[in-house]
Amino acid sequence: MNRTAPSARTTTRRFRRLPVAGLVVVIAAITAVLGYLVSQSSSSSSAAPPANTLRIEHRGALGEADGAVPDGLTVFDDEIPAVANLGPHLLKALRQAATDAADNGVELYVNSGWRSPAYQNQLFREAVSKYGSEEEAARWVATATTSPHVSGDAVDLGHSDTTTWLAKHGAEYGLCPIYRNEPWHYELRTNAIDRGCPRMYADPTQDPRMQQ
C-alpha cells in the first residue's frame, strides 16, 4: 500500500498539470492570432489615409477656389472667387443695382457666379445623372466650353425678393434674365438700359451660344 501511494499521487499531479499546459498552449495560440489581426489592421489603417486624403483634396479642389459659394454671399464679397472673378462690367452693374436695392430693403444675394471649368463640368455630370441624358441636362447646365459662368459673364441671384426687384428694375442697370426656366440667371446686356431686356430663351438649349 505504501509503495503504490506515491505513484498514485504522482499520477494525480500529472493529470492536474495537463489542463494548465493545455491552457498555456491555447493562450499562446490566441495571442498569435490577435497579433496577426492587429498587424493586418495596422497595415490597412496605414493604407487608408491616402485614399481619404485624395477625397479631401478632391473636395477642396472644387470648393470656393473653383466657384462654390458660402451661404449669404453678396455682390460686395470680394474675397470670394465666385464674385471676385466676375467680369468687371457685370460686377459694377450688380453693385450699382445692389446699392439702390438696399434703399428698398432688398439685398442682392449670389447663389452662383464665376465657376472654374472643372466645377462647371462637375455640375454638368451631376445634371446628366439627375436628368438621365446629356440632352436633358443641357436644358439646365452648360458645359465648361459654353457656360457664361466660366467666363465670368453670368450670375445666379437668390432669394425671391432679389429676383422680384430685378424683374422690375434690372434693365435699368443692364441686368437681364436670359432663360425662362432659370429666372435667377442674369447677364449684362447694356442695350437694355435704353431698350429693355431682350426676349428670354426657353432654356439654354435655345441659346445659339450653347451650340458651339
XYZ file of C-alpha atoms in Angstrom:
212
model
C 0.000 0.000 0.000
C 2.799 2.410 0.928
C 4.627 1.723 -2.357
C 1.631 2.404 -4.547
C 0.517 5.591 -2.809
C 3.342 7.834 -4.111
C 2.738 6.536 -7.632
C -0.931 7.421 -7.359
C -0.113 10.919 -6.069
C 2.390 11.438 -8.886
C -0.176 10.374 -11.450
C -2.692 12.731 -9.905
C -0.204 15.627 -10.086
C 0.473 14.883 -13.765
C -3.219 14.929 -14.591
C -3.570 18.197 -12.701
C -0.738 19.761 -14.695
C -2.138 18.752 -18.090
C -5.004 21.268 -18.183
C -2.581 24.046 -17.220
C -0.228 23.104 -20.025
C -3.149 22.940 -22.467
C -4.336 26.354 -21.340
C -0.885 27.788 -21.943
C -0.951 26.417 -25.485
C -4.405 27.902 -26.123
C -3.362 31.285 -24.748
C -0.267 31.252 -26.920
C -2.370 30.433 -29.983
C -4.875 33.212 -29.212
C -2.040 35.672 -28.671
C -0.550 34.746 -32.041
C -3.897 35.180 -33.801
C -4.537 38.521 -32.116
C -1.054 39.668 -33.037
C -1.708 38.771 -36.659
C -5.043 40.572 -36.698
C -3.529 43.693 -35.124
C -0.725 43.723 -37.678
C -3.257 43.343 -40.509
C -5.382 46.142 -39.054
C -2.332 48.383 -38.791
C -1.450 47.696 -42.403
C -4.991 48.523 -43.518
C -5.035 51.691 -41.434
C -1.746 52.855 -42.878
C -3.122 52.326 -46.383
C -6.430 54.134 -45.709
C -5.230 57.746 -45.219
C -4.007 58.268 -48.800
C -7.477 57.397 -50.170
C -9.155 59.637 -47.610
C -6.666 62.380 -48.352
C -7.464 62.152 -52.053
C -11.159 62.558 -51.341
C -10.488 65.560 -49.109
C -8.183 67.118 -51.670
C -10.784 66.475 -54.377
C -13.470 68.243 -52.388
C -11.113 71.089 -51.576
C -10.125 71.483 -55.243
C -13.779 72.045 -56.144
C -14.580 74.334 -53.251
C -14.652 78.120 -53.019
C -11.490 78.434 -55.087
C -13.386 76.954 -58.028
C -16.579 78.942 -57.577
C -18.587 77.261 -54.835
C -20.306 79.865 -52.686
C -20.998 80.103 -48.940
C -24.424 80.974 -47.628
C -25.306 84.658 -47.547
C -22.840 85.695 -50.267
C -23.469 89.181 -51.666
C -22.119 91.071 -54.678
C -19.780 93.009 -52.372
C -17.865 89.981 -51.066
C -14.584 90.494 -52.930
C -12.710 87.760 -51.080
C -14.824 85.009 -52.629
C -13.711 83.992 -56.167
C -17.298 83.446 -57.360
C -17.776 87.207 -57.005
C -14.230 88.494 -57.421
C -13.787 86.727 -60.781
C -16.949 88.087 -62.378
C -16.448 90.366 -65.368
C -15.745 93.916 -64.150
C -18.655 95.499 -66.048
C -21.107 92.915 -64.791
C -19.835 93.305 -61.249
C -20.104 97.095 -61.442
C -23.709 96.870 -62.646
C -24.559 94.385 -59.906
C -23.131 96.639 -57.219
C -24.937 99.691 -58.538
C -28.179 97.732 -58.514
C -27.457 96.319 -55.051
C -26.812 99.802 -53.646
C -30.153 101.063 -54.929
C -31.988 97.870 -53.960
C -30.772 98.296 -50.385
C -32.780 101.525 -50.200
C -35.851 99.329 -50.669
C -34.695 96.827 -48.081
C -33.572 94.309 -50.710
C -30.136 92.668 -50.728
C -28.643 91.018 -53.810
C -27.547 87.553 -52.759
C -25.365 85.458 -55.054
C -26.215 81.768 -55.383
C -23.548 81.213 -58.033
C -21.225 83.381 -60.063
C -17.897 82.649 -61.694
C -17.019 78.940 -61.895
C -13.876 77.110 -62.909
C -14.069 74.716 -65.882
C -13.625 71.761 -63.510
C -16.511 72.901 -61.334
C -18.750 73.556 -64.343
C -18.062 70.123 -65.785
C -18.801 68.543 -62.413
C -22.166 70.328 -62.345
C -22.884 69.084 -65.857
C -22.062 65.479 -64.917
C -24.348 65.770 -61.893
C -27.110 67.122 -64.141
C -26.692 64.182 -66.525
C -27.021 61.806 -63.581
C -30.094 63.658 -62.321
C -31.946 64.090 -65.625
C -30.858 60.888 -67.334
C -29.197 62.215 -70.503
C -26.863 64.923 -71.773
C -29.668 66.354 -73.895
C -31.951 66.870 -70.917
C -29.117 68.055 -68.680
C -28.242 70.729 -71.264
C -31.566 72.425 -70.531
C -30.207 73.323 -67.104
C -26.421 73.232 -67.139
C -23.957 74.188 -69.858
C -20.585 72.588 -70.430
C -17.394 74.361 -69.443
C -16.715 75.347 -73.054
C -20.020 77.213 -73.424
C -21.050 78.360 -69.952
C -21.023 82.136 -69.338
C -20.348 81.322 -65.691
C -16.876 80.078 -66.636
C -16.098 83.320 -68.469
C -17.430 85.367 -65.547
C -20.344 86.758 -67.579
C -23.257 85.282 -65.619
C -24.551 85.258 -62.082
C -27.336 83.339 -60.373
C -29.087 85.594 -57.886
C -31.134 84.391 -54.970
C -33.955 84.991 -52.694
C -37.321 85.729 -54.185
C -37.274 89.400 -53.201
C -33.995 89.787 -55.112
C -35.357 88.377 -58.358
C -38.660 90.220 -57.890
C -36.836 93.531 -57.517
C -34.598 92.826 -60.502
C -37.564 91.835 -62.660
C -38.809 95.397 -62.195
C -35.539 97.328 -62.154
C -32.789 95.117 -63.576
C -32.951 96.561 -67.104
C -32.072 99.983 -65.708
C -28.621 98.562 -64.934
C -28.388 96.316 -67.981
C -29.073 93.243 -65.860
C -31.311 90.799 -67.705
C -32.683 87.301 -67.095
C -31.733 85.116 -70.046
C -33.698 81.863 -69.678
C -37.357 81.410 -68.775
C -36.638 78.189 -66.911
C -33.903 79.919 -64.877
C -35.295 83.265 -63.672
C -32.350 83.568 -61.288
C -29.739 83.599 -64.095
C -28.665 87.148 -65.009
C -26.219 88.525 -67.534
C -25.227 92.023 -68.601
C -26.968 93.475 -71.657
C -26.001 97.133 -71.830
C -28.555 97.845 -74.592
C -31.272 97.020 -72.097
C -30.704 100.333 -70.333
C -32.340 102.106 -73.287
C -34.328 99.331 -74.950
C -35.280 96.937 -72.184
C -34.156 93.353 -71.816
C -34.379 91.090 -74.885
C -36.855 88.244 -75.018
C -35.723 85.276 -72.967
C -34.845 81.869 -74.368
C -36.994 78.983 -73.174
C -33.865 77.296 -71.823
C -30.122 77.161 -72.618
C -30.598 74.719 -75.494
C -32.307 77.542 -77.429
C -29.339 79.868 -76.914
C -27.076 79.958 -80.026
C -24.036 80.327 -77.773
C -24.692 76.834 -76.420
C -24.445 75.280 -79.890
C -20.668 75.738 -80.132
